[in-house]
Coordinates of C-alpha atoms and ligand atoms in Angstrom, one line a residue:
Chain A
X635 CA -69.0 -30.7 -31.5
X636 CA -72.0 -29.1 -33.0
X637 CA -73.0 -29.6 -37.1
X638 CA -75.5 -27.8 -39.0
X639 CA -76.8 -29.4 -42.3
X640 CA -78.2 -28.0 -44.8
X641 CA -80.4 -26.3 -41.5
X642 CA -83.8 -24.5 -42.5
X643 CA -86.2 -22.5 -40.5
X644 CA -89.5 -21.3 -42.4
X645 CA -91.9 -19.2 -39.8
X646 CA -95.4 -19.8 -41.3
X647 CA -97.9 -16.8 -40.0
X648 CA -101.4 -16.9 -41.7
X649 CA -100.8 -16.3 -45.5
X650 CA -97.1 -15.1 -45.1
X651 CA -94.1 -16.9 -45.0
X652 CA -90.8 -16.0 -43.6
X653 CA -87.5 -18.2 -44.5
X654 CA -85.3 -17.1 -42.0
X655 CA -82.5 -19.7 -42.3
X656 CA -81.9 -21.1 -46.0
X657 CA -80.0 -24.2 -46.0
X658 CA -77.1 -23.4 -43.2
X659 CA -73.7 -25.7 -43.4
X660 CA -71.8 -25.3 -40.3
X661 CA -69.1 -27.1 -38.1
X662 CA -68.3 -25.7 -34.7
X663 CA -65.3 -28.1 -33.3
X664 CA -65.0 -28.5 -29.2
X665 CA -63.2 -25.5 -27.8
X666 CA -63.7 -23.0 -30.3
X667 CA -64.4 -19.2 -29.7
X668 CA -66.9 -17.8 -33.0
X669 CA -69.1 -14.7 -33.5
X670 CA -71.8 -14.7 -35.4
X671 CA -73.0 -11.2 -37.1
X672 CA -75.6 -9.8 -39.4
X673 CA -77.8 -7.1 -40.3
X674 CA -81.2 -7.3 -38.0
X675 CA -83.4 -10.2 -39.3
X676 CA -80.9 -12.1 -40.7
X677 CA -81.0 -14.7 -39.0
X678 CA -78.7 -14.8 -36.3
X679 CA -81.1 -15.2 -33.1
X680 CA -83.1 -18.3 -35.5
X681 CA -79.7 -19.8 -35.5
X682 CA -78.7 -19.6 -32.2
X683 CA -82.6 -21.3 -31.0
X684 CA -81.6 -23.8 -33.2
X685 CA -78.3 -25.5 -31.9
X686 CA -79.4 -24.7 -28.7
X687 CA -82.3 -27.2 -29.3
X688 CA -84.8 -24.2 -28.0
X689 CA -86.7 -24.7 -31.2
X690 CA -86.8 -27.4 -34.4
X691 CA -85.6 -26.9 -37.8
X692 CA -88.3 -27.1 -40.6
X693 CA -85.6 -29.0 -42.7
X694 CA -81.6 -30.1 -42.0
X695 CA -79.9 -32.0 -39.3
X696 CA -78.3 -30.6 -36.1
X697 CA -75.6 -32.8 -34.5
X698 CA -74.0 -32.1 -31.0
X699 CA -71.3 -34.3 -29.9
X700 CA -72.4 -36.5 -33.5
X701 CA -75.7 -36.8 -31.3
X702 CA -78.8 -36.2 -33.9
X703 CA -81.0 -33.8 -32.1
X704 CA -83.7 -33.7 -34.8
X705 CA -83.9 -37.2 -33.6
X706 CA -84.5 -36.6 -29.5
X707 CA -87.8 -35.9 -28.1
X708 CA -88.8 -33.1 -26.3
X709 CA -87.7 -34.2 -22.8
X710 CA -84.4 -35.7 -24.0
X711 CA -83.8 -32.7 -26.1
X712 CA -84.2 -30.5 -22.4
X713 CA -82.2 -32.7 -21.0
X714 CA -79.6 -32.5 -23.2
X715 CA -79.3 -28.7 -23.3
X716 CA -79.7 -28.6 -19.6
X717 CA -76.7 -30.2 -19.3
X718 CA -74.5 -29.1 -21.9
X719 CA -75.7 -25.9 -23.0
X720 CA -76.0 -22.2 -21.8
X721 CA -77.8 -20.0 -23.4
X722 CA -78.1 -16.1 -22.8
X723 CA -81.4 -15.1 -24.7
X724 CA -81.4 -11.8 -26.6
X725 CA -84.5 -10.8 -24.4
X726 CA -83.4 -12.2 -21.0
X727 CA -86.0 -14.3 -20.0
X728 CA -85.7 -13.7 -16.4
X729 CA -88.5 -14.2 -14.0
X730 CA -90.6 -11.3 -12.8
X731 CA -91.2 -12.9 -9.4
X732 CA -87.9 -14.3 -8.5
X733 CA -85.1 -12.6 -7.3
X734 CA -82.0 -11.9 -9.4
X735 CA -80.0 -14.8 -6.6
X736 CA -83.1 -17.1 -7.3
X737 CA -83.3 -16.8 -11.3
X738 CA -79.3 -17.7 -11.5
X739 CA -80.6 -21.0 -9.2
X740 CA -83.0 -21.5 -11.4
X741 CA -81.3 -23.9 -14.1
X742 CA -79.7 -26.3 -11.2
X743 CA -83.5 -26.8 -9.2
X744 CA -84.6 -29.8 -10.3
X745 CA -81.6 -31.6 -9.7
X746 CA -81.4 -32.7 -6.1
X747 CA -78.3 -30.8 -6.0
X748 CA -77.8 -29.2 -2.5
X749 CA -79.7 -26.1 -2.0
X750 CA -76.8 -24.6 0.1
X751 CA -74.0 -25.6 -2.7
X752 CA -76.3 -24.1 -5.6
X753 CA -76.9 -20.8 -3.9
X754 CA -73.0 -20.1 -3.3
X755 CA -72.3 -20.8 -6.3
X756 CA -75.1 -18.5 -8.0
X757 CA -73.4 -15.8 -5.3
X758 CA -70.0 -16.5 -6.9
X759 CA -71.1 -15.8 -10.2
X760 CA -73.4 -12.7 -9.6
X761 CA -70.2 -11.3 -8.2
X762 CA -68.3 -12.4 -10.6
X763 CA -70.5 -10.1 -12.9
X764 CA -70.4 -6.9 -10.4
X765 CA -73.7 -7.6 -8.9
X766 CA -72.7 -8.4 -5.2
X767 CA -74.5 -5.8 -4.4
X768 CA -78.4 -6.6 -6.3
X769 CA -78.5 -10.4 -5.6
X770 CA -82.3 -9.5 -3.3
X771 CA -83.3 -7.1 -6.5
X772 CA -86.1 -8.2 -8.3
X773 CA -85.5 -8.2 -12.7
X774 CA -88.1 -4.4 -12.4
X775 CA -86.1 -3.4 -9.8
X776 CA -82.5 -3.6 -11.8
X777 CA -81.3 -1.7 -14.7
X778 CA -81.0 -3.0 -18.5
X779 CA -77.6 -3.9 -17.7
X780 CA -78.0 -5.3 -14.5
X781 CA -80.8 -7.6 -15.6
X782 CA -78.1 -8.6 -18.9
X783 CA -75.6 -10.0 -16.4
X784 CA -78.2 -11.6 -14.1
X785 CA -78.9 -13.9 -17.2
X786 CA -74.9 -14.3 -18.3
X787 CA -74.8 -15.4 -14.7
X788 CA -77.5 -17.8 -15.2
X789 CA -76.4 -19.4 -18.5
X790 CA -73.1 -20.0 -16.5
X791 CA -74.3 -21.3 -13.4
X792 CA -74.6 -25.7 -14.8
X793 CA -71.0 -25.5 -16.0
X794 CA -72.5 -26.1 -19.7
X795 CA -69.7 -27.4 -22.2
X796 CA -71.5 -25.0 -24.5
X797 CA -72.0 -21.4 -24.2
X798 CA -74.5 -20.2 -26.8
X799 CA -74.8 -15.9 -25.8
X800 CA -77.2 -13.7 -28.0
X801 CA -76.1 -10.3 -28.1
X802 CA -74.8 -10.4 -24.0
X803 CA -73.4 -7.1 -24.2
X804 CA -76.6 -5.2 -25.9
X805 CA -77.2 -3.1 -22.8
X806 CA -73.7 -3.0 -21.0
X807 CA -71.1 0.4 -21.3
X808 CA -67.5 -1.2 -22.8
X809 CA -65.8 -1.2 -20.0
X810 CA -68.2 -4.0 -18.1
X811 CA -69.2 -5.5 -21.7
X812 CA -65.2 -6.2 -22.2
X813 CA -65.1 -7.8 -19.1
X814 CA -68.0 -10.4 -19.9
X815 CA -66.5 -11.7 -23.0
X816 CA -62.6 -12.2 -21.7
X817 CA -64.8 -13.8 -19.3
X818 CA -66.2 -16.4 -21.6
X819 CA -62.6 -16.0 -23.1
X820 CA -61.2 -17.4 -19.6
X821 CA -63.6 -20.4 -19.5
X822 CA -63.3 -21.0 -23.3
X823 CA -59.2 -21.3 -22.5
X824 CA -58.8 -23.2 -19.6
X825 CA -62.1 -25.8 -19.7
X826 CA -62.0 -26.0 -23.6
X827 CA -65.5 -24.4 -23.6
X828 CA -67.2 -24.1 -26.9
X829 CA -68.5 -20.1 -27.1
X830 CA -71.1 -18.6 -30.0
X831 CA -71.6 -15.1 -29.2
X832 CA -74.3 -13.0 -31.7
X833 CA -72.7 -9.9 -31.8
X834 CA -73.4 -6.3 -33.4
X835 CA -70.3 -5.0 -31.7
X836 CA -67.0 -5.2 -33.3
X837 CA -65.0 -4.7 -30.5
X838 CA -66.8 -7.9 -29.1
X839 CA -66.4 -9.7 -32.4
X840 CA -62.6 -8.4 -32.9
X841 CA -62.0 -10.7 -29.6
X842 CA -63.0 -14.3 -31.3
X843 CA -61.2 -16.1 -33.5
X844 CA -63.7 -16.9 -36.3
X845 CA -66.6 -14.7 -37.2
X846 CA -69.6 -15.7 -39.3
X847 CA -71.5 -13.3 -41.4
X848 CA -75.3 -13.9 -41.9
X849 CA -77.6 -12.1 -44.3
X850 CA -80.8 -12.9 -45.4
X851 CA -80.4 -16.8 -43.6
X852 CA -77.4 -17.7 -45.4
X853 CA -73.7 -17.3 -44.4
X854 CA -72.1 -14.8 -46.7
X855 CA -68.6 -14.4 -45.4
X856 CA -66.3 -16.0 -42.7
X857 CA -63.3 -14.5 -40.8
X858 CA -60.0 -16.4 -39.5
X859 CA -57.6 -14.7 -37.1
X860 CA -54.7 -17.2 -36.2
X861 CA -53.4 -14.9 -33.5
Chain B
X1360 CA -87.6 23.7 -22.0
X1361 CA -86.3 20.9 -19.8
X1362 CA -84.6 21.7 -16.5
X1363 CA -83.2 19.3 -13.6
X1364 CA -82.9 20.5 -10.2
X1365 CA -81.6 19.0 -7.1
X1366 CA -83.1 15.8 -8.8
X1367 CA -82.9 13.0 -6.6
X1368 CA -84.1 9.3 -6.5
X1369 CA -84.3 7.1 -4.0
X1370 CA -85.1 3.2 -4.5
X1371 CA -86.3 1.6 -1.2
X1372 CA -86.3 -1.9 -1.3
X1373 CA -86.7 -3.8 2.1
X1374 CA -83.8 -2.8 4.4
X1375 CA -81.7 -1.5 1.4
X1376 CA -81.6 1.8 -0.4
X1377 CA -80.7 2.7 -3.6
X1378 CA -79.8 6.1 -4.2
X1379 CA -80.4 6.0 -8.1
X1380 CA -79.6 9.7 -9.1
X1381 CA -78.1 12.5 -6.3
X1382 CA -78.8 15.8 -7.1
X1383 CA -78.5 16.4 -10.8
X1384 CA -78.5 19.7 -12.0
X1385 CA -79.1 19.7 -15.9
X1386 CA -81.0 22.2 -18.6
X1387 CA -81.5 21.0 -21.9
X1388 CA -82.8 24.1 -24.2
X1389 CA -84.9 23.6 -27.0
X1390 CA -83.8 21.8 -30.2
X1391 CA -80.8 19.9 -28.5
X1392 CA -79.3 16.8 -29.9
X1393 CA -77.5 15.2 -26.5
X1394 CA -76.9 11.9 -25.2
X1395 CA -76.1 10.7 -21.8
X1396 CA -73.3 7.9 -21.4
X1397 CA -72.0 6.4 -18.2
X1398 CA -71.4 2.9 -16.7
X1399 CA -74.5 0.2 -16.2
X1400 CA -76.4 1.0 -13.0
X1401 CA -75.3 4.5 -13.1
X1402 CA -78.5 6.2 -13.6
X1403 CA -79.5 6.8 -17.0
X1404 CA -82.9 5.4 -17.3
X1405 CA -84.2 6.6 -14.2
X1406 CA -83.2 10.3 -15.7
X1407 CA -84.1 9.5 -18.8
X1408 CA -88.0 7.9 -16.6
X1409 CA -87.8 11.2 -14.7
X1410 CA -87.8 14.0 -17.7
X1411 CA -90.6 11.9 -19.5
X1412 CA -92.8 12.0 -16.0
X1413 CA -92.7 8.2 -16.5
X1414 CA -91.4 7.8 -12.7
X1415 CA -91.5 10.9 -9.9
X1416 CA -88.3 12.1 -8.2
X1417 CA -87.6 11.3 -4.5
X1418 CA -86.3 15.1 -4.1
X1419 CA -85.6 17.7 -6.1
X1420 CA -87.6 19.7 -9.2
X1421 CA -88.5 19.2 -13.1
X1422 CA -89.3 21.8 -15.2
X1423 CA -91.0 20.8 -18.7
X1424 CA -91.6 24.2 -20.8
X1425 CA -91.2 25.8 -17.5
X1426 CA -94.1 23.9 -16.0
X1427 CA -93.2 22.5 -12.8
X1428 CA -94.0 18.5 -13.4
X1429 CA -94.0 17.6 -9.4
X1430 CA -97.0 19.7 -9.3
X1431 CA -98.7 18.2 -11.5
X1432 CA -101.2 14.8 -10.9
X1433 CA -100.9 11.8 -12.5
X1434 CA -103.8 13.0 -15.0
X1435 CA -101.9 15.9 -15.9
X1436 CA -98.6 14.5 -15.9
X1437 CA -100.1 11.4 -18.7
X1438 CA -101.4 14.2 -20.6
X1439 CA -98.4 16.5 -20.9
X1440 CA -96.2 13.5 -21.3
X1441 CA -98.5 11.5 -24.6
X1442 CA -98.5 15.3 -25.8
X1443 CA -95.0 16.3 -25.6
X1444 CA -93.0 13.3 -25.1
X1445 CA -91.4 10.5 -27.2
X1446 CA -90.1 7.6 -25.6
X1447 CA -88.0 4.1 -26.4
X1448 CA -87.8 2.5 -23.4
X1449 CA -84.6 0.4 -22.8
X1450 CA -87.3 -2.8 -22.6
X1451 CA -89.4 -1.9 -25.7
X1452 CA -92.8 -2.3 -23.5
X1453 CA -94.4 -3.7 -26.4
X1454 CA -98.1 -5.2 -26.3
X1455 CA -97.7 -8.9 -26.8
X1456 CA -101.3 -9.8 -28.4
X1457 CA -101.3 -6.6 -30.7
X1458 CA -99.5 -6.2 -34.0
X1459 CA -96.6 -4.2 -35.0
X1460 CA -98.7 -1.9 -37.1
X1461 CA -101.1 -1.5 -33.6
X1462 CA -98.3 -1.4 -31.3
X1463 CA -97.5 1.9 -33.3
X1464 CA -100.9 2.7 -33.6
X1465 CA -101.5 2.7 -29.5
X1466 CA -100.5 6.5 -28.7
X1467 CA -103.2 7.5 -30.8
X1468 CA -106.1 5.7 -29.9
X1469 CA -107.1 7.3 -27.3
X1470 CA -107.4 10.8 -28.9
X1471 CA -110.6 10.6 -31.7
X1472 CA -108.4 10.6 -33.9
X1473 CA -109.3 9.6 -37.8
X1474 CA -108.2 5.7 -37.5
X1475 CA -107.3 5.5 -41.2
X1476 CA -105.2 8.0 -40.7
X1477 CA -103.8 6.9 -37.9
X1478 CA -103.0 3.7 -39.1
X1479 CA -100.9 5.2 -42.3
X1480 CA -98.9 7.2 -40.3
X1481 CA -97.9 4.3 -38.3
X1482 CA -97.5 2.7 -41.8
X1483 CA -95.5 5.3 -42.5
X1484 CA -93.6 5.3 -40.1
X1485 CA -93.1 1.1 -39.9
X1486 CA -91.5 1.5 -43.5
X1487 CA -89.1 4.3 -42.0
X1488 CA -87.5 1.7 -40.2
X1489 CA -87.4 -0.7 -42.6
X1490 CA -90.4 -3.1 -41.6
X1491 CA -92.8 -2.3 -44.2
X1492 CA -92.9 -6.3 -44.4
X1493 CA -93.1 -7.2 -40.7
X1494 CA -96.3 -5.0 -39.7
X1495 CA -98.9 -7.9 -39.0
X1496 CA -96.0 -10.0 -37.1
X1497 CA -96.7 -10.2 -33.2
X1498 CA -93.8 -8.8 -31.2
X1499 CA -93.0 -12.8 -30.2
X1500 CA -92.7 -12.8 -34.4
X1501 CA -90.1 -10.5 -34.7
X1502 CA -86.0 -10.4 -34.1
X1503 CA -84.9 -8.2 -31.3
X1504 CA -83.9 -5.2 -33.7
X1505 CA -87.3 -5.7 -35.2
X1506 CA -89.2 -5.4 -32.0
X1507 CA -86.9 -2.2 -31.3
X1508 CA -87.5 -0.5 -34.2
X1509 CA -91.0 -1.3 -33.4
X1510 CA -90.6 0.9 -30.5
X1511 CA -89.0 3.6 -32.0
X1512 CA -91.9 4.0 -34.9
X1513 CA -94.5 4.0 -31.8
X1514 CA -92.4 6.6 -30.3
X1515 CA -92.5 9.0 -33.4
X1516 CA -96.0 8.6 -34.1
X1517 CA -97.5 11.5 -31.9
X1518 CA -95.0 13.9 -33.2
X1519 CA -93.3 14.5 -30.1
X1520 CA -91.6 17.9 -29.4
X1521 CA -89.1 15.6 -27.4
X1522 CA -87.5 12.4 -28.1
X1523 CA -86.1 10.4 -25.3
X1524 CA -84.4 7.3 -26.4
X1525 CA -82.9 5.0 -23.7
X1526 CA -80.4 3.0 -25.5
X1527 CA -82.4 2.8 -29.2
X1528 CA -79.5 1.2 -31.1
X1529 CA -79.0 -1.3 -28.2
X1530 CA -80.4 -4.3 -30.7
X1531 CA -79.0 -3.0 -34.0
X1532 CA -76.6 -3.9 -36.7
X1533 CA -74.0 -0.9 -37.0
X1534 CA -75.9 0.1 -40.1
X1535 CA -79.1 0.2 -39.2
X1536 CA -78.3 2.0 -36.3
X1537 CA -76.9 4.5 -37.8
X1538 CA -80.1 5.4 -40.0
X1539 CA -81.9 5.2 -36.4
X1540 CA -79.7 8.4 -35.5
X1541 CA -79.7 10.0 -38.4
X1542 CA -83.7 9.8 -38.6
X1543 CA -84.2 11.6 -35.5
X1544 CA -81.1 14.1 -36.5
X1545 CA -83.2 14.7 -39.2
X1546 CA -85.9 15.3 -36.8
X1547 CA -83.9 17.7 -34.7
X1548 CA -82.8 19.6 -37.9
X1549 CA -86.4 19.8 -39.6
X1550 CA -88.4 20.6 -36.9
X1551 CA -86.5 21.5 -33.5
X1552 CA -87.2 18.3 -31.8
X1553 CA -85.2 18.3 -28.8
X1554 CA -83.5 14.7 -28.6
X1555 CA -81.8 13.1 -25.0
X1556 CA -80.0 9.5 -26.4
X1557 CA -79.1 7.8 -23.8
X1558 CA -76.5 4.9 -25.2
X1559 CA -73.4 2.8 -24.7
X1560 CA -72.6 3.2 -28.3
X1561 CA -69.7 5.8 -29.0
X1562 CA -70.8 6.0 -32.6
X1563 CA -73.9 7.5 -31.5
X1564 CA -72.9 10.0 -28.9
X1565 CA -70.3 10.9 -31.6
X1566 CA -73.4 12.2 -34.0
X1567 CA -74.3 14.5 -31.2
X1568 CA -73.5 17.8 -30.1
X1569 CA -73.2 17.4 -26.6
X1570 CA -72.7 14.8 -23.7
X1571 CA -73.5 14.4 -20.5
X1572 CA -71.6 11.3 -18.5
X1573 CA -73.1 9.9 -15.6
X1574 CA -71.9 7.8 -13.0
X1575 CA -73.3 6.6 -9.3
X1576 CA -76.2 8.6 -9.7
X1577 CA -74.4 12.3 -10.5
X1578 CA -73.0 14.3 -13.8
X1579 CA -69.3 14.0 -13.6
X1580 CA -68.3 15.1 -17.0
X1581 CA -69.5 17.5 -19.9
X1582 CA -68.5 17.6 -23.8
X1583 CA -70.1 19.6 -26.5
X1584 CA -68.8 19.6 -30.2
X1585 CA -69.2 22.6 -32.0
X1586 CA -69.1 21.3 -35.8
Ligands
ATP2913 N1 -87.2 -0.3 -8.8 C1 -85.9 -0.3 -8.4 N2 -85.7 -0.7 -7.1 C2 -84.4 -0.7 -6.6 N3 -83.3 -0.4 -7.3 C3 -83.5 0.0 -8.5 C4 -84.8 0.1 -9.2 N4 -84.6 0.5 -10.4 C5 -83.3 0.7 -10.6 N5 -82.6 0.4 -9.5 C6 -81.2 0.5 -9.3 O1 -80.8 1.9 -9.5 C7 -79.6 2.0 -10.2 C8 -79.7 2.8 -11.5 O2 -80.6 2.1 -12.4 P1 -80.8 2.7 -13.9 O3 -81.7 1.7 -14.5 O4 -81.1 4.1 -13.9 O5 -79.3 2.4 -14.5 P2 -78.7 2.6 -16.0 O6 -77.7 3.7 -15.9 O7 -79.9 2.8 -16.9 O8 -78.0 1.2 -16.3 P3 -77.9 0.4 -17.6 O9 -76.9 1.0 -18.5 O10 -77.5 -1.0 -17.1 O11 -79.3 0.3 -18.3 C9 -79.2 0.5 -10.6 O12 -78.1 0.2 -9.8 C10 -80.4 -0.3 -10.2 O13 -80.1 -1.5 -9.6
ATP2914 N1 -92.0 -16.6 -34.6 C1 -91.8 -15.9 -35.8 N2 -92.7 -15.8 -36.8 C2 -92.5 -15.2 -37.9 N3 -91.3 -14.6 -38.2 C3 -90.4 -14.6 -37.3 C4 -90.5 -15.3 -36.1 N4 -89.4 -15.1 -35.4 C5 -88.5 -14.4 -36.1 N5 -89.1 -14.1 -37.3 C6 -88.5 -13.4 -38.4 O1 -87.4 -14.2 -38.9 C7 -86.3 -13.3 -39.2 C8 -85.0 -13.7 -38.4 O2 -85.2 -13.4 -37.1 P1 -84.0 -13.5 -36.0 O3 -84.6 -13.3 -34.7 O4 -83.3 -14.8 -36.2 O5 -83.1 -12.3 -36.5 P2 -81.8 -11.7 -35.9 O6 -80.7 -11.9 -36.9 O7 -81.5 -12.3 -34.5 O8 -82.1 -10.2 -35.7 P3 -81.7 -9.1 -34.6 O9 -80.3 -8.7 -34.9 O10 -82.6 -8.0 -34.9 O11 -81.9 -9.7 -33.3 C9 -86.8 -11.9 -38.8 O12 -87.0 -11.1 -40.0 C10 -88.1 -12.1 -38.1 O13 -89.1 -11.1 -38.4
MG2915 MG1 -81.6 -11.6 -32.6
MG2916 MG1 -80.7 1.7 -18.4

């Protein structure tokens, strides 16, 4: 479902350059339920950008559903994570001026879909997520938390066959950070949705059934559970 | 040397309210190590905004050194607070078009300070957290742990008699985290800084001597260690 070859991001700033992903080799098959962890700045957000199609490799080949992405252009590369992917950024990305109901909307807007029909189902998921409550809030007028799960909400809201979450549970207490990933965990098992979480948390980590270590842009270590 | 009382805040949004916080009651003396843990939206930033005169109470009193900080204007509550007070917000706040090195750098500037000197302590302080090799990135250059640590050198660099850290490990590898905490116990130890954490992270409230647990805006539980 999605391949990494050989993948290789080099950030070039003035006279410094930073290799943050060294020749990656990756299969993720349909369905499955990974972590990826690492020290800070190993990698793991660079990764994530990447088989999302939110940025380009310098060198290597991405392939979702065998489809090279390298090969897209821009506007069939958004399409293409617009309609398969979610992604829950590491910084949110929510916007100032809309409300926390308008930002989960956001992603199904230019479709023509039925205004009416998008909003109850951006409702559904906010409460899904505990925020009943916040929907008119704007992101400054929520807490670190609050604004976490207005963006899971949003990564969920197109039904992507892909779920691709960066860190979702930084800012959430256990108790509502368990309840987001068997969450994911619920979709993963009965629509076959393909999860990545980046993780620092064990306990979030100890809940997938394959974890991949980064450090220093390469994968170190790998972890099976078969239970 | 910080005191809490009746402290209330009240979020008006429209036709909603928000009562944030209801009537804490809470004295930290000098030198403390605490941290504050409780559920997302139950009130620890807006504390955490209200000790640090970042944000004014709806009701109720804040005593800073037993200076009475409602009765204080906005001049004199930005002084005390840049003399006095260290603070990692729970959104970094980080100045897009500057540097690392003069994110860190920022407290200073406005005090005549020597600018060499200036800019090695914030050198100094950059390598503390391990990114000696990041300090001409732009905060879009840098991983989310970087851009945290960012924050918490920029928080250190005015020598703050206290630190108050809303969530600082939130981004962090267990490791790195770790030497976060143990950097500011150090701090505590050394030179009586008197820390308030707040944080999700039980490995973190473990490392202090005393937590306070909020939830729906009040103190509902109290633990010290004494080892
Ligand atoms: N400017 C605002 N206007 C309206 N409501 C607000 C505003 N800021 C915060 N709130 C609400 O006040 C409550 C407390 O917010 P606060 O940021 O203190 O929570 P928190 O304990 O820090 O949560 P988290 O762990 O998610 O960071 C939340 O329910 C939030 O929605
Ligand atoms: N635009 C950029 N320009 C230059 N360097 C960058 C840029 N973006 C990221 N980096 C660097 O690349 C490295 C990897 O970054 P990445 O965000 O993938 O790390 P990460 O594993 O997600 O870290 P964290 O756990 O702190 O979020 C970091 O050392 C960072 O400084
Ligand atoms: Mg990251
Ligand atoms: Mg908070």
């Amino acid at each position: 479902m999605i391949e990494a070859k050989d993948l290789t991001k080099i950030y070039y700033l003035d006279a410094v350059q930073v290799q943050a992903l060294d020749k990656i080799n990756l299969k993720i098959e349909k369905g499955e339920f990974i972590s990826v962890m690492g020290p800070s700045g190993s990698g793991k957000s660079t990764l994530l950008h990447l088989l999302g199609g939110i940025d380009r490799p310098t060198f290597g080949k991405i392939f979702i559903n065998s489809a090279d992405v390298t090969k897209l252009s821009d506007t069939e590369l958004s399409d293409l994570r617009r309609d398969t992917v979610g992604f829950i950024f590491q910084i949110f990305n929510l916007i100032p001026t809309l409300t926390a109901l308008e930002n989960v909307m956001v992603p199904l807007f230019p479709r023509g879909a039925d205004l009416k029909w998008v909003e109850e189902r951006a409702k559904a998921l906010l409460s899904m997520v505990g925020l009943k409550e916040r929907m008119n809030h704007k992101p400054t007028q929520l807490s670190g938390g609050e604004r976490q799960r207005v963006a899971i909400a949003r990564s969920l809201v197109n039904q992507p066959q892909i779920i691709l979450a960066d860190e979702p549970t930084g800012e959430l207490d256990s108790k509502t950070g368990r309840e987001i990933i068997l969450l994911m965990k619920k979709l993963n098992e009965e629509e076959n949705v393909t999860v990545v979480i980046v993780t620092h948390d064990p306990r979030v980590s100890e809940l997938t059934e394959r974890i991949i270590y980064l450090q220093d842009g390469r994968i170190v270590r790998e972890e099976r559970s078969y239970d």
